[in-house]
Coordinates of C-alpha atoms and ligand atoms in Angstrom, one line a residue:
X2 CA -12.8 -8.8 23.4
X3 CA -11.2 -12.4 22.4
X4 CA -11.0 -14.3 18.8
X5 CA -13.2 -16.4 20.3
X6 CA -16.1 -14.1 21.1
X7 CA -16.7 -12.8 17.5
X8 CA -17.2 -16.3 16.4
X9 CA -14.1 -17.4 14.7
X10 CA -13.8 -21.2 15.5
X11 CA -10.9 -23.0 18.4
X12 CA -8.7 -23.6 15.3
X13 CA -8.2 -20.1 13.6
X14 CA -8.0 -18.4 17.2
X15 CA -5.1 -21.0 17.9
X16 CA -3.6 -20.0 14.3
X17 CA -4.1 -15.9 15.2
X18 CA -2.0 -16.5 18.4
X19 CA 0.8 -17.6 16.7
X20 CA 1.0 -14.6 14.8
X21 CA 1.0 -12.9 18.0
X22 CA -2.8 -11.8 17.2
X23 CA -4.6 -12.3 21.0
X24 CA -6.8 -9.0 21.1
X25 CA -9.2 -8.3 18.1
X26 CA -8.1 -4.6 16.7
X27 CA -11.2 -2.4 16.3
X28 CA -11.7 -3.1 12.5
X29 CA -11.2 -6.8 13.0
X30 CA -13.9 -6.7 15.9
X31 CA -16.6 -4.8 13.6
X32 CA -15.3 -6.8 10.1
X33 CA -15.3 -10.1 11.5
X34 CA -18.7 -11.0 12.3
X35 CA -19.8 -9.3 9.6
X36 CA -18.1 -10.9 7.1
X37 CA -18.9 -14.0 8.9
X38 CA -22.5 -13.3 8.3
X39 CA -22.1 -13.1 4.6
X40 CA -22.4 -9.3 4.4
X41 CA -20.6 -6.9 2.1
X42 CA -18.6 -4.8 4.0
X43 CA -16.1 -1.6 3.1
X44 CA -14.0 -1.1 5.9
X45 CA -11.7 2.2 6.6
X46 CA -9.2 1.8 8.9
X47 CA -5.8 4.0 9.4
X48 CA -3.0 2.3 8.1
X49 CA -1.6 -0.7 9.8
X50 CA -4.2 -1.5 11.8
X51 CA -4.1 -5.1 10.7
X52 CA -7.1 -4.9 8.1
X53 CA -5.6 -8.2 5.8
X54 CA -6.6 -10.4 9.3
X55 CA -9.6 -8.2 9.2
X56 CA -10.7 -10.2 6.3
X57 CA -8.5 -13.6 6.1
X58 CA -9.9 -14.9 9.0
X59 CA -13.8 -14.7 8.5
X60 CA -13.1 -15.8 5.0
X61 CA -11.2 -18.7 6.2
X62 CA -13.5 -20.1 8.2
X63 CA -16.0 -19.9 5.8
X64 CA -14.2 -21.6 3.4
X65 CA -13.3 -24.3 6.2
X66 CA -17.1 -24.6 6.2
X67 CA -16.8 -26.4 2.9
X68 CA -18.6 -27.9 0.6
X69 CA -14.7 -29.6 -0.2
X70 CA -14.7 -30.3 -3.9
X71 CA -11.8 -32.3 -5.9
X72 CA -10.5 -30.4 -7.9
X73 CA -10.4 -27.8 -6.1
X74 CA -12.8 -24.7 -7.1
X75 CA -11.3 -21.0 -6.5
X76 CA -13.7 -19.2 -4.1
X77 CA -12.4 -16.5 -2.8
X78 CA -10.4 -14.0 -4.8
X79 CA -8.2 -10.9 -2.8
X80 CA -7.4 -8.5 -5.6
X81 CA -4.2 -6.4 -4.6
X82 CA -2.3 -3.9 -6.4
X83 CA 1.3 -4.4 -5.7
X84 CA 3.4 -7.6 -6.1
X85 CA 5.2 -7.0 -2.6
X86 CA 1.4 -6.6 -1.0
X87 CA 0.1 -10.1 -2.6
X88 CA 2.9 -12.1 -1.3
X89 CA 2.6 -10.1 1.7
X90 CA -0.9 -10.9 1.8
X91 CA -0.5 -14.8 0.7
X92 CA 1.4 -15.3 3.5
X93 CA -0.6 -14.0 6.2
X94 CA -3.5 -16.4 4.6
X95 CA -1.2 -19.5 4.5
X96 CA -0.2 -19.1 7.9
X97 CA -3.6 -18.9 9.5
X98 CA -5.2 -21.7 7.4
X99 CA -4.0 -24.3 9.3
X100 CA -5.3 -27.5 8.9
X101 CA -8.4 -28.6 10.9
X102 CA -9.1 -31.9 12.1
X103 CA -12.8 -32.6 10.3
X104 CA -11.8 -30.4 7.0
X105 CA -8.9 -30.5 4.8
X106 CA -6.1 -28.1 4.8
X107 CA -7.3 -25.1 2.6
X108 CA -5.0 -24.1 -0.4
X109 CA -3.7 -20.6 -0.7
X110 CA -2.2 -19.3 -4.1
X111 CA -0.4 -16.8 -4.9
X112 CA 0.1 -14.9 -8.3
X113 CA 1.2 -12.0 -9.8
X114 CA 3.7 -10.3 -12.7
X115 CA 7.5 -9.7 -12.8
X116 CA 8.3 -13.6 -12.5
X117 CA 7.9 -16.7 -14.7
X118 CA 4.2 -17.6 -15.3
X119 CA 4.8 -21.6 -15.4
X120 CA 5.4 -22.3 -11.8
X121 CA 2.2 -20.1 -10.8
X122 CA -0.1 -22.5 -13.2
X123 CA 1.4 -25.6 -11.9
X124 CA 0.9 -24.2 -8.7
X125 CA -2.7 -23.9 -9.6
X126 CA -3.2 -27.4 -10.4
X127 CA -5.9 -29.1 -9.1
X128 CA -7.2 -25.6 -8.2
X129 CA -6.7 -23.4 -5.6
X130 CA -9.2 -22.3 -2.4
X131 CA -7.8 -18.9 -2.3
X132 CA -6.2 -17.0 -4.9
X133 CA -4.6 -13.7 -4.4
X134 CA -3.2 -12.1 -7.2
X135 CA -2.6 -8.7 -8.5
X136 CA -5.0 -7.7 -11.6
X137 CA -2.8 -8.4 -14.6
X138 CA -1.0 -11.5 -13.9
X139 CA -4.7 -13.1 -12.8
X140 CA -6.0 -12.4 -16.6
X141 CA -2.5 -13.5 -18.0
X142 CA -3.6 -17.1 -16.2
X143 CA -7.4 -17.0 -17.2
X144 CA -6.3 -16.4 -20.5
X145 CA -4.0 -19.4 -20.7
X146 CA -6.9 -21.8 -19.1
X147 CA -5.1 -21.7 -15.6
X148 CA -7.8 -21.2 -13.7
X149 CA -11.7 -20.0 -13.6
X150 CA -13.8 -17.5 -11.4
X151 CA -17.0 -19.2 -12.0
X152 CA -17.5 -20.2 -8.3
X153 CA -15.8 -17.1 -6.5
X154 CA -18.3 -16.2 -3.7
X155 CA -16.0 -13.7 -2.1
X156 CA -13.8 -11.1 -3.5
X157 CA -12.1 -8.6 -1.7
X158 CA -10.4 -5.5 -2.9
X159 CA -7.6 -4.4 -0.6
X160 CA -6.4 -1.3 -0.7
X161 CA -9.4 -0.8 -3.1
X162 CA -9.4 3.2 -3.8
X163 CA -6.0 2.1 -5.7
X164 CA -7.5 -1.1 -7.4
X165 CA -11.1 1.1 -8.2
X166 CA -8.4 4.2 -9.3
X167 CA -8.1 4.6 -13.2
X168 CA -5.1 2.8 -13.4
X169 CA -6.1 -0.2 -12.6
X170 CA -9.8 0.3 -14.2
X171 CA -9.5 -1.9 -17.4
X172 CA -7.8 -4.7 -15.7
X173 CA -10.2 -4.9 -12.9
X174 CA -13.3 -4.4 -14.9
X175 CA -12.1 -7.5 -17.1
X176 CA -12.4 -9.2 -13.3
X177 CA -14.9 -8.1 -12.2
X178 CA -17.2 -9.5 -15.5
X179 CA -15.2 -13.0 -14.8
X180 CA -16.3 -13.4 -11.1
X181 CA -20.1 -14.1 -10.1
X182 CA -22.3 -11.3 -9.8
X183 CA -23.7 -13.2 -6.8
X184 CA -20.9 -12.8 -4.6
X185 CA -19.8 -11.5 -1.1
X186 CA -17.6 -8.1 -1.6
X187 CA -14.9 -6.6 0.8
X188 CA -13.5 -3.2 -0.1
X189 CA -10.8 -2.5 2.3
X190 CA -7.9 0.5 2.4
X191 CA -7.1 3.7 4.5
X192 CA -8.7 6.0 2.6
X193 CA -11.9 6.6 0.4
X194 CA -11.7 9.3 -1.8
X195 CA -15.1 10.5 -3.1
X196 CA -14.3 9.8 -6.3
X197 CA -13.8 6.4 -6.1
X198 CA -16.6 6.3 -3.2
X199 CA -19.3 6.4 -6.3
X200 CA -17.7 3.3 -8.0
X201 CA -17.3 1.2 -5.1
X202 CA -21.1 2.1 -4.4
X203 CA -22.1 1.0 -7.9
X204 CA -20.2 -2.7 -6.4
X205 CA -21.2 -3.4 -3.1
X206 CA -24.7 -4.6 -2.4
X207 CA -26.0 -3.5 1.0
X208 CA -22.6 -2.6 2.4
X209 CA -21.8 -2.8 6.5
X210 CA -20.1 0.2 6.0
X211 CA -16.9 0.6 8.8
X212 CA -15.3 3.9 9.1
X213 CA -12.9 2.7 12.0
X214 CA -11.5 6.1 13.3
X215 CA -8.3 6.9 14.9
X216 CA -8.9 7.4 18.5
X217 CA -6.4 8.8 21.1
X218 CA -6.2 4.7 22.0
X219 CA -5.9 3.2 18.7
X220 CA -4.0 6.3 17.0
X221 CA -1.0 5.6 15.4
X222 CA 2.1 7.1 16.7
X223 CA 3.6 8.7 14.0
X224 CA 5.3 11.8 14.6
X225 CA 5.2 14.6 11.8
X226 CA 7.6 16.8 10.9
X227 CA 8.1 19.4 8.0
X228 CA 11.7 20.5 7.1
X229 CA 12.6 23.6 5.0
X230 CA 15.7 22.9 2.9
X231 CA 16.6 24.4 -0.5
X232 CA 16.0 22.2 -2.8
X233 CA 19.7 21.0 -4.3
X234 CA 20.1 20.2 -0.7
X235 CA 18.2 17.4 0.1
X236 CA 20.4 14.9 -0.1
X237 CA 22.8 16.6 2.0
X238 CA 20.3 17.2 4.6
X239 CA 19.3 13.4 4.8
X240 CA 22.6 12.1 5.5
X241 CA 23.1 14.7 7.9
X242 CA 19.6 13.8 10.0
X243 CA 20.9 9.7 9.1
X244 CA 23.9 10.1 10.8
X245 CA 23.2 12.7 13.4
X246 CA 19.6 10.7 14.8
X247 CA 21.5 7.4 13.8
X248 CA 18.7 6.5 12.1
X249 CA 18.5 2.3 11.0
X250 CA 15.4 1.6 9.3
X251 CA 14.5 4.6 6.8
X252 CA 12.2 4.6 4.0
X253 CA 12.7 7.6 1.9
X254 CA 10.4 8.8 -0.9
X255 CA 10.9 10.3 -3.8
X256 CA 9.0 11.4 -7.3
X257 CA 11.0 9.1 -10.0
X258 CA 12.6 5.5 -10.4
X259 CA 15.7 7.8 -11.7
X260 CA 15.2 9.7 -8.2
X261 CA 15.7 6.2 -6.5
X262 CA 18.3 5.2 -8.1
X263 CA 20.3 8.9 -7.7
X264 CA 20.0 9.5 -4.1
X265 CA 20.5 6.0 -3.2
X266 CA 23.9 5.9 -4.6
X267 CA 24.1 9.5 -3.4
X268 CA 24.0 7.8 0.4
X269 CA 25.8 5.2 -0.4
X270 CA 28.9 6.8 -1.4
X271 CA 29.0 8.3 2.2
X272 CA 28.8 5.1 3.6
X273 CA 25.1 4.4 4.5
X274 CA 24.1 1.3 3.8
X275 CA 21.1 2.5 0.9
X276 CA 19.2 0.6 -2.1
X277 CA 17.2 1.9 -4.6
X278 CA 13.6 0.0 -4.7
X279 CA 11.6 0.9 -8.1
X280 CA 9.8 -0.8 -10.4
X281 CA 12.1 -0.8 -13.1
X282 CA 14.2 -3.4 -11.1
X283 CA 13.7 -7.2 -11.9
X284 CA 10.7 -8.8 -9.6
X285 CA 13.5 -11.2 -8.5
X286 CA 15.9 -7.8 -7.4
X287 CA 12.6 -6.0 -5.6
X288 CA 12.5 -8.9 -3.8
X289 CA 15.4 -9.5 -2.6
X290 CA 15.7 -5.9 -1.6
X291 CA 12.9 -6.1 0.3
X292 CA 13.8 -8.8 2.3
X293 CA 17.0 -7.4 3.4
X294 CA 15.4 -4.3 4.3
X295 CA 13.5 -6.1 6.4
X296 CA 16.5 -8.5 7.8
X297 CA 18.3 -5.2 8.5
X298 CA 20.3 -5.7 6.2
X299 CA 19.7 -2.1 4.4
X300 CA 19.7 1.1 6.7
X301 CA 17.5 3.2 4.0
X302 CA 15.4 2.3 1.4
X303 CA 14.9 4.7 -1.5
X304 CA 11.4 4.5 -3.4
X305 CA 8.8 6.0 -5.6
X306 CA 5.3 5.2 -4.6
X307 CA 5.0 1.5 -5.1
X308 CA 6.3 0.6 -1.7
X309 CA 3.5 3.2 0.0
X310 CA 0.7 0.7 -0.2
X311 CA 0.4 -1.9 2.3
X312 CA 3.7 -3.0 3.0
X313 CA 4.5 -4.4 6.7
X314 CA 7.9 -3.6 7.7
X315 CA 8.2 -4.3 11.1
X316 CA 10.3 -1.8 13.0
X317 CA 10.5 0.7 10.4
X318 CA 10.8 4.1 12.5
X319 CA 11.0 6.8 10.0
X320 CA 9.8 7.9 6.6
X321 CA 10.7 10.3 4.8
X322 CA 8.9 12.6 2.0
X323 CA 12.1 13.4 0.3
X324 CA 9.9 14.7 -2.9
X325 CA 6.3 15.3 -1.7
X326 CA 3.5 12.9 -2.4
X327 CA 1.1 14.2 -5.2
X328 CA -1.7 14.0 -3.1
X329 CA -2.9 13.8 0.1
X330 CA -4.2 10.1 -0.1
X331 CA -0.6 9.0 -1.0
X332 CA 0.5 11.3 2.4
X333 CA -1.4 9.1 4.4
X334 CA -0.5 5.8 2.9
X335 CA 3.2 6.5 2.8
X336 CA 3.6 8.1 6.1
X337 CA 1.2 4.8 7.1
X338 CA 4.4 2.6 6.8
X339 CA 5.7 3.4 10.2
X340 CA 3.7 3.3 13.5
X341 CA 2.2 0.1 12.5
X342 CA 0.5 -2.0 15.1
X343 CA 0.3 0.2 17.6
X344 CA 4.1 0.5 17.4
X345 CA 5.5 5.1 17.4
X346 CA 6.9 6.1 14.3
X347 CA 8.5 9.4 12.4
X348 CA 7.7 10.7 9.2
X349 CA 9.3 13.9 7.8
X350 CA 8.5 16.0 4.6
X351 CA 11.1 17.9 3.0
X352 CA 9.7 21.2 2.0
X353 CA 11.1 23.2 -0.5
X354 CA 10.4 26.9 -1.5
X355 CA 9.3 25.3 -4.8
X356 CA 7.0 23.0 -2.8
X357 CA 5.5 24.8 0.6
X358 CA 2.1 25.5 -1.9
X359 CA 1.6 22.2 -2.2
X360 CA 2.7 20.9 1.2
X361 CA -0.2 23.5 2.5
X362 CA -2.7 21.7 0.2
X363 CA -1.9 18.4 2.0
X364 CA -1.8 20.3 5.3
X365 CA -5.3 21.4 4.9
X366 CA -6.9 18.2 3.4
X367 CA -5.6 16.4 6.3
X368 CA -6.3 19.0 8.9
X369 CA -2.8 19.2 9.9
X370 CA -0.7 22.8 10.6
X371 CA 3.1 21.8 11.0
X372 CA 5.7 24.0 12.0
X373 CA 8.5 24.4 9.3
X374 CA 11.6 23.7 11.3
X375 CA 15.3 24.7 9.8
X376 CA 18.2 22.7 10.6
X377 CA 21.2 24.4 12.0
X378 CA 23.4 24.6 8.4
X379 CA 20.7 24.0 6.3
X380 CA 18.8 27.3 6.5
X381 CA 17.1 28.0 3.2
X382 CA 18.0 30.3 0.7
X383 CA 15.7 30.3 -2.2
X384 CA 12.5 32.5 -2.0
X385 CA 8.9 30.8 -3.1
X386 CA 9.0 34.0 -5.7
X387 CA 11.9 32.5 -6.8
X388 CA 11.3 29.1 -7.1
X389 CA 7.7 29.2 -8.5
X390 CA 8.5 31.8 -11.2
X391 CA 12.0 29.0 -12.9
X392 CA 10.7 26.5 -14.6
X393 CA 11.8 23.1 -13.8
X394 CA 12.5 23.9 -10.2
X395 CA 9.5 21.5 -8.9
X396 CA 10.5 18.4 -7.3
X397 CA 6.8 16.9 -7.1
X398 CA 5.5 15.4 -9.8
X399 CA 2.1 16.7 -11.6
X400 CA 3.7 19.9 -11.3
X401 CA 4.4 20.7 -14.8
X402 CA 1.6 21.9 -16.8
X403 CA -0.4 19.7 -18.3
X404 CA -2.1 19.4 -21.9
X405 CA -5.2 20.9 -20.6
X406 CA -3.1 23.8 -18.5
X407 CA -0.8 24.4 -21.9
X408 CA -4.4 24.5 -24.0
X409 CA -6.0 27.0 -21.6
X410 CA -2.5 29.1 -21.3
X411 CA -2.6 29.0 -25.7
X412 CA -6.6 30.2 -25.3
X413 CA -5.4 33.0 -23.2
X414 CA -3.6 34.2 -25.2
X415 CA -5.5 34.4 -28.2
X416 CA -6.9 37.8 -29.0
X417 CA -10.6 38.1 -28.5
X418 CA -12.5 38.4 -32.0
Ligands
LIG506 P1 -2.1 -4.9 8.4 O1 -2.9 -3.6 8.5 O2 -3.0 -6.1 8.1 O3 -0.9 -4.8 7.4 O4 -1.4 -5.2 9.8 C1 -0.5 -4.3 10.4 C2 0.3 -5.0 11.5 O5 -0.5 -5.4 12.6 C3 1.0 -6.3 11.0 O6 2.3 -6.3 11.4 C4 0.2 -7.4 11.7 O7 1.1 -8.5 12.0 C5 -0.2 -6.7 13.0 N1 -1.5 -7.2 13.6 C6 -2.6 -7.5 12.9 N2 -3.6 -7.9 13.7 C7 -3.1 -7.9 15.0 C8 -3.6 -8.2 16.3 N3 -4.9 -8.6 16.4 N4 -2.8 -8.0 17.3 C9 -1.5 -7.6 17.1 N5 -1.0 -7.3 15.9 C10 -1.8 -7.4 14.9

C-alpha cells in the first residue's frame, strides 16, 4: 500500500516522505480515505501507531481543496488535551502542509495555556486554516474576539476518551456549542472506555468506526515487567536497575507533582542526570525540559500523568510505573510512550505489597498475567496483611477512601433502629 493509492494528492505524499512516512500504517490506510470521503470516523489504534498523520493528511488535502478565502476562515479544529501534545501535533501539521503549486500555503495555528495570550492572537490574524489548541486557551481567545468557529467543517478530538472524560466536559461542551453542528468529526485515541463510548455516540453522525488491532505484525514491542519491592525502596531499586541496565532514556511515573519533584532530586543526588516534569512547572520550564529529554540531554524523566498522553519521544526505551496508574486506560497510555513506530520498548511496574491488589485489577482488564520478579537485594519484606491493614501505606492515588466510602463506613456503623 503507497500514499498515493489511498488518494492523497503528488504534493502531501512528497511532504509524508520527508517525515520518513513511505508505507501507510494500518489506521492511516482505513482513516485516510475515509476521512477523505467526508465521513465521521472514530479510530482505535494502540499507541504510537501514527494516528495524528492518520487524520492531518486527509484533512489537509481537503482544506487544499479550497474555497481560499481572505481573511482566512478557521475550518478545521484538532481539540487536544495537553499543551506538549498540541505543539506536538501543530508541528506534524505545519510540516506536511507544504505549499502547492495551484493553492496557497495553508496556515497552521497553534494555541494553548501556560504562555502569554498576545502572540497567539497576533498569530491568528488574518485567521488561521487549522487551529489546534487545547480546550481552555481556545475559549480564553473566542472570548477576547480572536477568532470564530462559525465555519469549522472538521473537528477532531485526539486522544478523545480524555477530552470526552469529566475533566475536560465543561470546557469542551462550551466548544462543542461554538462549532457547526454540520460538521465532519474525528474521535481518535488508544482506548474507548464504555463510558465515554455513549457520549462520543451521542457526537458522531454515522461513524466509520476503526478498531485497528494489534496484530503479531503491527504489535508494539513493549516488554512488560512487574517488580516486587517494598515500598520505601523504590527509589533505591531504580537507580540500581539505571545504573546496572545503563539505562539512557527513562520515563518514570509516579502519583504526585510532589512525587516528581522528590525522586527526581532523589536520582540526581547520585549522579543521574533526572528532571522533574509536572504541571506545576512554568509552560516555559515543561518545555524546555522536554526538549532536552528529547536532545538527550536528560537520562530520566520524572512525571505524573500529563506526559502519558500522546507524547512522541523518539528512542525512549523504558518506562517505568514507579507508583501504579489508577486505571487501566492510563496503563496503556503510559506504557504507550515506548515501542512507538514499530520501534521495542520496556515498561516496568513497581509492585508493592500495598499495591499487588490493584496491579491484579490492571492485570485482568488488560488480559495480562506477569510474573512478579525480585531483584537480588531488593527482596520484599512487608506482607499485603501488613500493608493494606496501615493507613497511609498506599502509593496509588484513589486509594484513600473517598466521601462516599467514609459515608457508607459512618452508615455501617450506625445501629439498626
Ligand atoms: P503518532 O501515533 O501519530 O504519535 O505517531 C507515532 C510515531 O510514528 C511518530 O514518531 C511518527 O513520526 C511515526 N509515524 C507515523 N506515521 C508513520 C509512517 N507512515 N511510517 C513511519 N513512521 C510513522
Amino acid at each position: 500500500m503507497t500514499f498515493s493509492l489511498l488518494g492523497l494528492s503528488p504534493a502531501l505524499v512528497a511532504a509524508a516522505a520527508e517525515l520518513g512516512f513511505t508505507t501507510p500504517t494500518p489506521i492511516q490506510s482505513q482513516a485516510i480515505p475515509a476521512i477523505l470521503r467526508g465521513a465521521d470516523v472514530q479510530g482505535c489504534a494502540q499507541t504510537g501507531s501514527g494516528k495524528t498523520a492518520a487524520f492531518a493528511l486527509p484533512i489537509l488535502q481537503r482544506l487544499q481543496a479550497g474555497p481560499h478565502q481572505q481573511p482566512r476562515r478557521t475550518r478545521a479544529l484538532i481539540l487536544v488535551p495537553t499543551r506538549e501534545l498540541a505543539a506536538q501535533v501543530g508541528e506534524v501539521m505545519r510540516r506536511l502542509a507544504q505549499p502547492q503549486a495551484d493553492s496557497p500555503r495553508l496556515k497552521v495555528a497553534v494555541v494553548f495555556g501556560g504562555v502569554s495570550i498576545n502572540p497567539q492572537m497576533m498569530a491568528l490574524r488574518g485567521g488561521a486554516d487549522v487551529v489546534v489548541a487545547t480546550p481552555g486557551r481556545l475559549l480564553d481567545l473566542m472570548q477576547h474576539n480572536a477568532l470564530r468557529l462559525s465555519s469549522v467543517e472538521m473537528l477532531v478530538l485526539d486522544e478523545a476518551d480524555r477530552l470526552l472524560d469529566l475533566g475536560f466536559a465543561e470546557e469542551l461542551h462550551r466548544v462543542l456549542w461554538l462549532v457547526p453542528p454540520q460538521r465532519q468529526s474525528l474521535f481518535f485515541s488508544a482506548t474507548f472506555p464504555p463510558a465515554v463510548q455513549a457520549l462520543a455516540d451521542g457526537l458522531l453522525r454515522e461513524p466509520v468506526r476503526l478498531d485497528v488491532p494489534a496484530t503479531p505484525a503491527n504489535e508494539p514491542a513493549i516488554a512488560q515487567r512487574a517488580i516486587r519491592v517494598d515500598e520505601k525502596r523504590r527509589t533505591e531499586l531504580l537507580r540500581h536497575l539505571i545504573k546496572e541496565n545503563h539505562w539512557e532514556r527513562v520515563l518514570v511515573f509516579v502519583a504526585t507533582r510532589y512525587a516528581a519533584q522528590h525522586v527526581a532530586w532523589k536520582l540526581h543526588q547520585t549522579g543521574i542526570f533526572a528532571s522533574p516534569f509536572h504541571g506545576d512547572m512554568s509552560q516555559g520550564a515543561r518545555q524546555q525540559v522536554l526538549t532536552e529529554f528529547r536532545n538527550g540531554q536528560w537520562d530520566v524523566l520524572v512525571t505524573t500523568d500529563l506526559a502519558s498522553r500522546g507524547i512522541d519521544i523518539a528512542q525512549l526505551a523504558v518506562v517505568v510505573n514507579y507508583d501504579l496508574p489508577r486505571s487501566a486506560v492510563d496503563y496503556v497510555h503510559r506504557i504507550g510512550r515506548t515501542g512507538r513506530a514499530g520501534a521495542s520498548g520496556l515498561a516496568v511496574s513497581f509492585v508493592t505489597a500495598a499495591s499487588e491488589a490493584h496491579f491484579a485489577l490492571i492485570e485482568k482488564r488488560q488480559h495480562l498475567s506477569l510474573p512478579r520478579e525480585q531483584v537480588p537485594g531488593f527482596k520484599p519484606l512487608e506482607s499485603e496483611v501488613a500493608a493494606t491493614a496501615a493507613p497511609g501505606t498506599g502509593g496509588i492515588k484513589g486509594k484513600r477512601p473517598s466521601k462516599k466510602d467514609k459515608l457508607r463506613a459512618a452508615l455501617a456503623r450506625t445501629p439498626k433502629a
